[in-house]
Coordinates of C-alpha atoms in Angstrom, one line a residue:
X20 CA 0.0 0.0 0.0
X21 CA 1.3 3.2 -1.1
X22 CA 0.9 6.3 1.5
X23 CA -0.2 9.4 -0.5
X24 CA 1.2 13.0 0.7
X25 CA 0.6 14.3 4.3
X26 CA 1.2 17.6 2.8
X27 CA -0.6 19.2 0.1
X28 CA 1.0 19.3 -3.3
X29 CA 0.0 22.6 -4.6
X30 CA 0.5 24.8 -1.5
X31 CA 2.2 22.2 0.6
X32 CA 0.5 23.4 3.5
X33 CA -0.7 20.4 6.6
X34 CA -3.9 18.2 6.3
X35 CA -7.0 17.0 8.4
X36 CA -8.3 13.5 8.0
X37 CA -11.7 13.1 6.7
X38 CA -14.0 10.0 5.9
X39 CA -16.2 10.3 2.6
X40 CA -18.0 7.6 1.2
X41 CA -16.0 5.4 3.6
X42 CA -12.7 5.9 2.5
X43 CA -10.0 7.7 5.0
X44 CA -8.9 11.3 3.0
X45 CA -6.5 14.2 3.4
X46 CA -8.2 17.4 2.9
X47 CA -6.0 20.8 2.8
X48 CA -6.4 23.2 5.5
X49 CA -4.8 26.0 3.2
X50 CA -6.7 25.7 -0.3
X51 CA -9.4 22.3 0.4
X52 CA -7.5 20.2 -1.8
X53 CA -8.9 16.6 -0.8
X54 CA -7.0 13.1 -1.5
X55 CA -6.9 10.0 -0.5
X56 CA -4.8 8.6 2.5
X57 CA -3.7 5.7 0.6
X58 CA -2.7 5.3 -2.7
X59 CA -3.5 1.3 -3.1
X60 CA -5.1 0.8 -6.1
X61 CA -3.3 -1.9 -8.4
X62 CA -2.3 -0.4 -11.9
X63 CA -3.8 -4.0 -13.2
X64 CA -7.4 -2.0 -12.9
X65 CA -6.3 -0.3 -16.0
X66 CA -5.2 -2.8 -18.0
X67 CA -8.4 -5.0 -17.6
X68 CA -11.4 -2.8 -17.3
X69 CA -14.2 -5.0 -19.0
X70 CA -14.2 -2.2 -22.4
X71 CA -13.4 -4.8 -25.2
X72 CA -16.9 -5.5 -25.9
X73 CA -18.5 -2.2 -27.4
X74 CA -21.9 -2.5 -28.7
X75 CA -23.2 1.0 -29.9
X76 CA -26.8 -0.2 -29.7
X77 CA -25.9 -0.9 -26.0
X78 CA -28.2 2.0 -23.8
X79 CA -25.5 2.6 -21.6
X80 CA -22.9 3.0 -24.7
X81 CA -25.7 5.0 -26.4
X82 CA -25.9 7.7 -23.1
X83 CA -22.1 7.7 -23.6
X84 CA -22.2 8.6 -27.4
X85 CA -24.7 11.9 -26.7
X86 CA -22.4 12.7 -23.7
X87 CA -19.0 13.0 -26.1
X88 CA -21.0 15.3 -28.9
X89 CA -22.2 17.5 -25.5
X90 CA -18.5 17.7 -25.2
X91 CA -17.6 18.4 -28.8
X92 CA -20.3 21.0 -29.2
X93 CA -19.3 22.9 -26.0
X94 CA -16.0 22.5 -26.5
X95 CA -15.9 23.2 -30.4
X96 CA -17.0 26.8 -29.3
X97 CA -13.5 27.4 -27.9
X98 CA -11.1 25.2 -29.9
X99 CA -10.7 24.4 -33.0
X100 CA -10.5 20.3 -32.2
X101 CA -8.3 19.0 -34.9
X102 CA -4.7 18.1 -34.5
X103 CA -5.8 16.7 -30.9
X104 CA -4.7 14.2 -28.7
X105 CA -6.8 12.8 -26.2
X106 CA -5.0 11.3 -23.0
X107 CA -6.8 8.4 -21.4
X108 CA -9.2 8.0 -24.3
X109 CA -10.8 4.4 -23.1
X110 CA -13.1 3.1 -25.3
X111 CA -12.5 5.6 -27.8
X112 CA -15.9 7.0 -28.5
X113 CA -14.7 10.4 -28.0
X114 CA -12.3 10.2 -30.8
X115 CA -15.3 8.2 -32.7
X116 CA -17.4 10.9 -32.5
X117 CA -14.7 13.6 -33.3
X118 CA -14.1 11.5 -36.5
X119 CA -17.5 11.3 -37.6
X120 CA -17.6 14.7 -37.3
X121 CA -14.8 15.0 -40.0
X122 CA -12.1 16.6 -37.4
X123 CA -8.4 16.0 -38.5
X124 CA -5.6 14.6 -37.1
X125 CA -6.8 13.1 -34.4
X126 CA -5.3 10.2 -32.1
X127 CA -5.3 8.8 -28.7
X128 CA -3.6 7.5 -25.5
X129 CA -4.5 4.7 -23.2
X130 CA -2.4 2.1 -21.0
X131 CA -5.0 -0.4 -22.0
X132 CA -5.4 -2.8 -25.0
X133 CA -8.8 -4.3 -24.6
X134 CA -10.8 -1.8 -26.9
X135 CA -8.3 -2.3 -29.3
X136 CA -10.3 -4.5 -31.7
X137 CA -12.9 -0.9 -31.6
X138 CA -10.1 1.5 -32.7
X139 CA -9.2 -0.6 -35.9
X140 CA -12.8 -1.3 -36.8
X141 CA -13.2 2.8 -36.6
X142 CA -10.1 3.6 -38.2
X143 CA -9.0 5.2 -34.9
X144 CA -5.0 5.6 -34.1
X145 CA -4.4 5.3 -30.6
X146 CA -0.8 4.7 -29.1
X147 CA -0.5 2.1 -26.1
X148 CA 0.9 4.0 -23.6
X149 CA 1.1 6.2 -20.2
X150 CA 1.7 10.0 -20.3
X151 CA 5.5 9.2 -18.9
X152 CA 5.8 7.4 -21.6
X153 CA 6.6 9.2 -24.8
X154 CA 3.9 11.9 -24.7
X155 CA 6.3 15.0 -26.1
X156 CA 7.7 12.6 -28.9
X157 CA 4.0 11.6 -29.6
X158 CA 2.8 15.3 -29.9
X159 CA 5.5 16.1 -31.7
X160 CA 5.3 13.6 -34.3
X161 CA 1.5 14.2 -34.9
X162 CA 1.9 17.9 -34.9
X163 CA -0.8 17.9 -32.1
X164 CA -2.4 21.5 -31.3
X165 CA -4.5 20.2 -28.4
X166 CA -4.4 17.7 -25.8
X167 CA -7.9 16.3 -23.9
X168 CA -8.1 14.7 -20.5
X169 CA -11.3 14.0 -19.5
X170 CA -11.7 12.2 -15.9
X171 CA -8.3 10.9 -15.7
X172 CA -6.2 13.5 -13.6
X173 CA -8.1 12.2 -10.5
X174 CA -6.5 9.0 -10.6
X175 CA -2.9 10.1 -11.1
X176 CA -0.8 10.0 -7.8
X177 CA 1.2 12.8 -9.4
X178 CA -1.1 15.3 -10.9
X179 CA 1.3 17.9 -10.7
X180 CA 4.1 16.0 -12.9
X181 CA 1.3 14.8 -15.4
X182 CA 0.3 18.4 -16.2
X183 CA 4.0 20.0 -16.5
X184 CA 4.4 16.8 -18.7
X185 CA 1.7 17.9 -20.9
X186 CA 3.0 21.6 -20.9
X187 CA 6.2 20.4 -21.4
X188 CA 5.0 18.1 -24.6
X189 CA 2.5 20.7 -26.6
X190 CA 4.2 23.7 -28.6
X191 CA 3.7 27.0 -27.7
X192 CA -0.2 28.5 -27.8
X193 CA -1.0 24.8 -27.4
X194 CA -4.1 24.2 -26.0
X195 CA -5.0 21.5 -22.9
X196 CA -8.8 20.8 -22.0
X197 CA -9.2 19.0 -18.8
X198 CA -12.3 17.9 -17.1
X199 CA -13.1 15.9 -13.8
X200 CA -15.9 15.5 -10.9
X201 CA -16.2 18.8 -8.9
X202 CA -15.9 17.8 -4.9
X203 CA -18.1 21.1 -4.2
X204 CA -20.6 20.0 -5.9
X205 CA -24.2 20.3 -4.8
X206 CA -24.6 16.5 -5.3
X207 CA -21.4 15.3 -3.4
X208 CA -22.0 18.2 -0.4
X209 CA -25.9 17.2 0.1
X210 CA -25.1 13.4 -0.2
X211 CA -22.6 14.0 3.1
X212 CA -20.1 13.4 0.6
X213 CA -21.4 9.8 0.2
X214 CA -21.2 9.7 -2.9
X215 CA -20.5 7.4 -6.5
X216 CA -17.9 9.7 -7.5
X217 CA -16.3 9.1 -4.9
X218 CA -14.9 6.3 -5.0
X219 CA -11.3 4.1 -4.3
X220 CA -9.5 4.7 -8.0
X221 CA -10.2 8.6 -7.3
X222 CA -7.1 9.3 -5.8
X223 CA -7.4 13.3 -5.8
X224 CA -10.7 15.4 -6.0
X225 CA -10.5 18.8 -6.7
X226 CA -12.5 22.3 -7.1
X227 CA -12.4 24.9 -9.2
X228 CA -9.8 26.7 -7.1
X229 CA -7.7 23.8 -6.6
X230 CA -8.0 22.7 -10.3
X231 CA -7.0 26.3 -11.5
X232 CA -4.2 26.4 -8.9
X233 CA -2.8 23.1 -10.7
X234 CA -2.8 24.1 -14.0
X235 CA -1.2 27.6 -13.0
X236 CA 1.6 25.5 -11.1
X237 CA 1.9 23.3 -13.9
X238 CA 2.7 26.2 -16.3
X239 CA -0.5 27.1 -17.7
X240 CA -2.6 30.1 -18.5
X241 CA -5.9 29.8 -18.1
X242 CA -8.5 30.5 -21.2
X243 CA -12.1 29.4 -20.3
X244 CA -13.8 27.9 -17.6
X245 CA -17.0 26.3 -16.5
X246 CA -19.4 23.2 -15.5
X247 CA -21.3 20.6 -17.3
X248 CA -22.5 17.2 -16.4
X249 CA -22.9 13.7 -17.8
X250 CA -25.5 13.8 -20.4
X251 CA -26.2 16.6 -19.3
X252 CA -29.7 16.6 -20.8
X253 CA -31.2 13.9 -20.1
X254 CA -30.7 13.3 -16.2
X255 CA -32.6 10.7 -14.5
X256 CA -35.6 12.5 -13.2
X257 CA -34.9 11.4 -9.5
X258 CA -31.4 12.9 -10.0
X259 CA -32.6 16.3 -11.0
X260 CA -35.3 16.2 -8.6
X261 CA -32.4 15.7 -5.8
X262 CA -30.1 18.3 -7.1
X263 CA -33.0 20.6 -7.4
X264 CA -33.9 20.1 -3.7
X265 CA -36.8 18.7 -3.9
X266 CA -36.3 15.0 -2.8
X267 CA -34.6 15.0 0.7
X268 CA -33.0 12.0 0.5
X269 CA -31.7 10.5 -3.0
X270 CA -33.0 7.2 -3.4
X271 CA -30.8 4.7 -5.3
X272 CA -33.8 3.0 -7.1
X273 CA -34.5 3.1 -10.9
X274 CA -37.3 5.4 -11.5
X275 CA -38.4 2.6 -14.2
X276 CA -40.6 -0.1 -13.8
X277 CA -41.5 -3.1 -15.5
X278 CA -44.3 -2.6 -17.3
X279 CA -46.6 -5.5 -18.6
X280 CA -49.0 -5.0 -21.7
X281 CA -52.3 -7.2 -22.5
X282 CA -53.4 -7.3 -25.6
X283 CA -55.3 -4.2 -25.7
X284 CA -53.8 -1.7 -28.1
X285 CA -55.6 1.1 -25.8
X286 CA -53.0 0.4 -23.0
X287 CA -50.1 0.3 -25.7
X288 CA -51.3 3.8 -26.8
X289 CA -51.4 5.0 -22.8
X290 CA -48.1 3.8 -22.3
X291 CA -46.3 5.9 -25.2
X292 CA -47.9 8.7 -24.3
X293 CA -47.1 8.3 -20.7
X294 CA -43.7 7.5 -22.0
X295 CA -43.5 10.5 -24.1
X296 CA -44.6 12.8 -20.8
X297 CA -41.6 11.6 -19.0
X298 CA -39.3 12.3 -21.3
X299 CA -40.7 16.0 -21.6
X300 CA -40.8 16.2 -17.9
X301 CA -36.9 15.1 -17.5
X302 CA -35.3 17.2 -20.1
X303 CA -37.5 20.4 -18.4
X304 CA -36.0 18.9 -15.6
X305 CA -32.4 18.1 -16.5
X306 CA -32.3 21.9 -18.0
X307 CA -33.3 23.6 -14.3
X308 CA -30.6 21.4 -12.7
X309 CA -28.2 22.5 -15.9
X310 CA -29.4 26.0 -15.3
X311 CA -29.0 26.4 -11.4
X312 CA -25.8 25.1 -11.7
X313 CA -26.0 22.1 -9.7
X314 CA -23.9 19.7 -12.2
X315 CA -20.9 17.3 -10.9
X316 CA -18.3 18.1 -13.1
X317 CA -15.6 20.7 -14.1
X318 CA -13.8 22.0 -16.8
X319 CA -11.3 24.4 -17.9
X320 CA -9.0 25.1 -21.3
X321 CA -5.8 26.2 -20.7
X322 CA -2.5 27.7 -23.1
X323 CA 0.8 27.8 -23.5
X324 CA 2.0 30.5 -23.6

């Protein structure tokens, strides 16, 4: 078991000791940066996380699908997304959707091989490695303008080095977009911070001062800022009810039941309609929560100058 820092790396100021969602944390007295006591997750998680098997057809692949062009269209409003590398890409259906989009020059990173089998079906180029592993000679080589990393600094047990390693790799007015679970959230704070982002492979959580703070320390300057949430627009209608305040507790259950038909087209014709009212209601829904600003993650671009 590895023991994480007592001190904090950004200000390097003392820590308290903190449960959340069961797990023993270090939270900075100086700026709130929270991480974990113990760094003791086995790098074998990544190389065998279950991903070789990607059906698009699959619901939960589908929510994934609508989630990357969220990202795409919010983030093709600051950068021009060709020439990009994204770090930690997975499963690859951000660079999937990218590509079908008809963006250029674009390529991936990831540790593990499983998808593998995906990224030549999609004509996808995505190098097998770690971002101490090559990273500058990789930008380099592909003449890469932008780098992505989308929910992956919070499992690094150096943050700090993976950032000035990405400064470090991209040519000057580079751009790096980085996103990750906000530990202020509204969702994390009313939950008691029991919570499913929080959970043993997040090593660090931060906020938006702490996240700023790590990108300024790692060299950056910061460009745009801001919050968003996965699939944004189509929230469970429990969830938004929570994060709107209007459910005291949040209640794990699916809001779906099993619904049986008889033969009777009648009922057939009450359930689509029925249907079609609770899709209304949870996108009206999903918009409030998007609107008060109660989403779960973060995100910020960032330059080199």
């Amino acid at each position: 078991m590895k023991t994480s820092p007592q001190k904090c790396i950004l200000c390097h100021k003392d820590s308290t000791e903190k449960l959340m969602s069961n797990l023993l944390m270090r939270e900075c007295l100086e700026c709130g940066l929270v991480w974990r006591a113990n760094f003791d997750v086995d790098i074998k998680h990544y190389e065998n996380q279950g991903i070789k098997k990607i059906d698009l057809n699959d619901e939960k692949i589908h929510a994934k699908i609508l989630d990357m062009k969220d990202r795409v269209n919010l983030f093709s409003k600051y950068v021009d997304l060709k020439n990009l590398c994204d770090i930690g890409t997975g499963r690859g259906l951000f660079l999937k959707t990218l590509s079908d989009a008809e963006y250029e020059n674009i390529i991936g990173i990831e540790p593990n091989s499983e998808a593998s089998e995906f990224y030549t079906k999609n004509n996808l180029i995505v190098y097998q490695k770690t971002i101490e592993d090559g990273l500058k000679e990789i930008v380099s080589r592909n003449n890469i303008k932008v780098v992505t990393m989308f929910h992956l600094i919070e499992h690094l047990n150096d943050p700090l080095a993976a950032i000035k390693e990405v400064f470090d790799s991209l040519p000057k007015e580079g751009r790096l977009i980085i996103e990750t679970p906000d530990i202020n959230s509204y969702s994390i704070k009313k939950s008691n911070y029991k919570n499913k982002l929080i959970y043993k492979e997040h090593l660090y959580y931060f906020n938006k001062n702490t996240l700023r703070e790590l990108l300024k320390k790692g060299g950056f300057k910061i460009v745009a800022t801001g919050k968003r949430d996965f699939n944004q627009n189509n929230l469970p209608i429990r969830e938004s009810l929570f994060r709107l305040g209007l459910l005291d507790k949040k209640k794990q259950e699916s809001i779906s039941s099993k619904v049986v038909f008889d033969e009777n087209n009648q009922s057939k014709r009450r359930y689509a309609k029925n249907s079609f009212i609770k899709k209304i209601v949870g996108v009206s829904l999903s918009r409030l929560v998007v609107l008060t600003g109660r989403v779960n993650y973060i995100w910020f671009i960032a330059e080199k100058e």
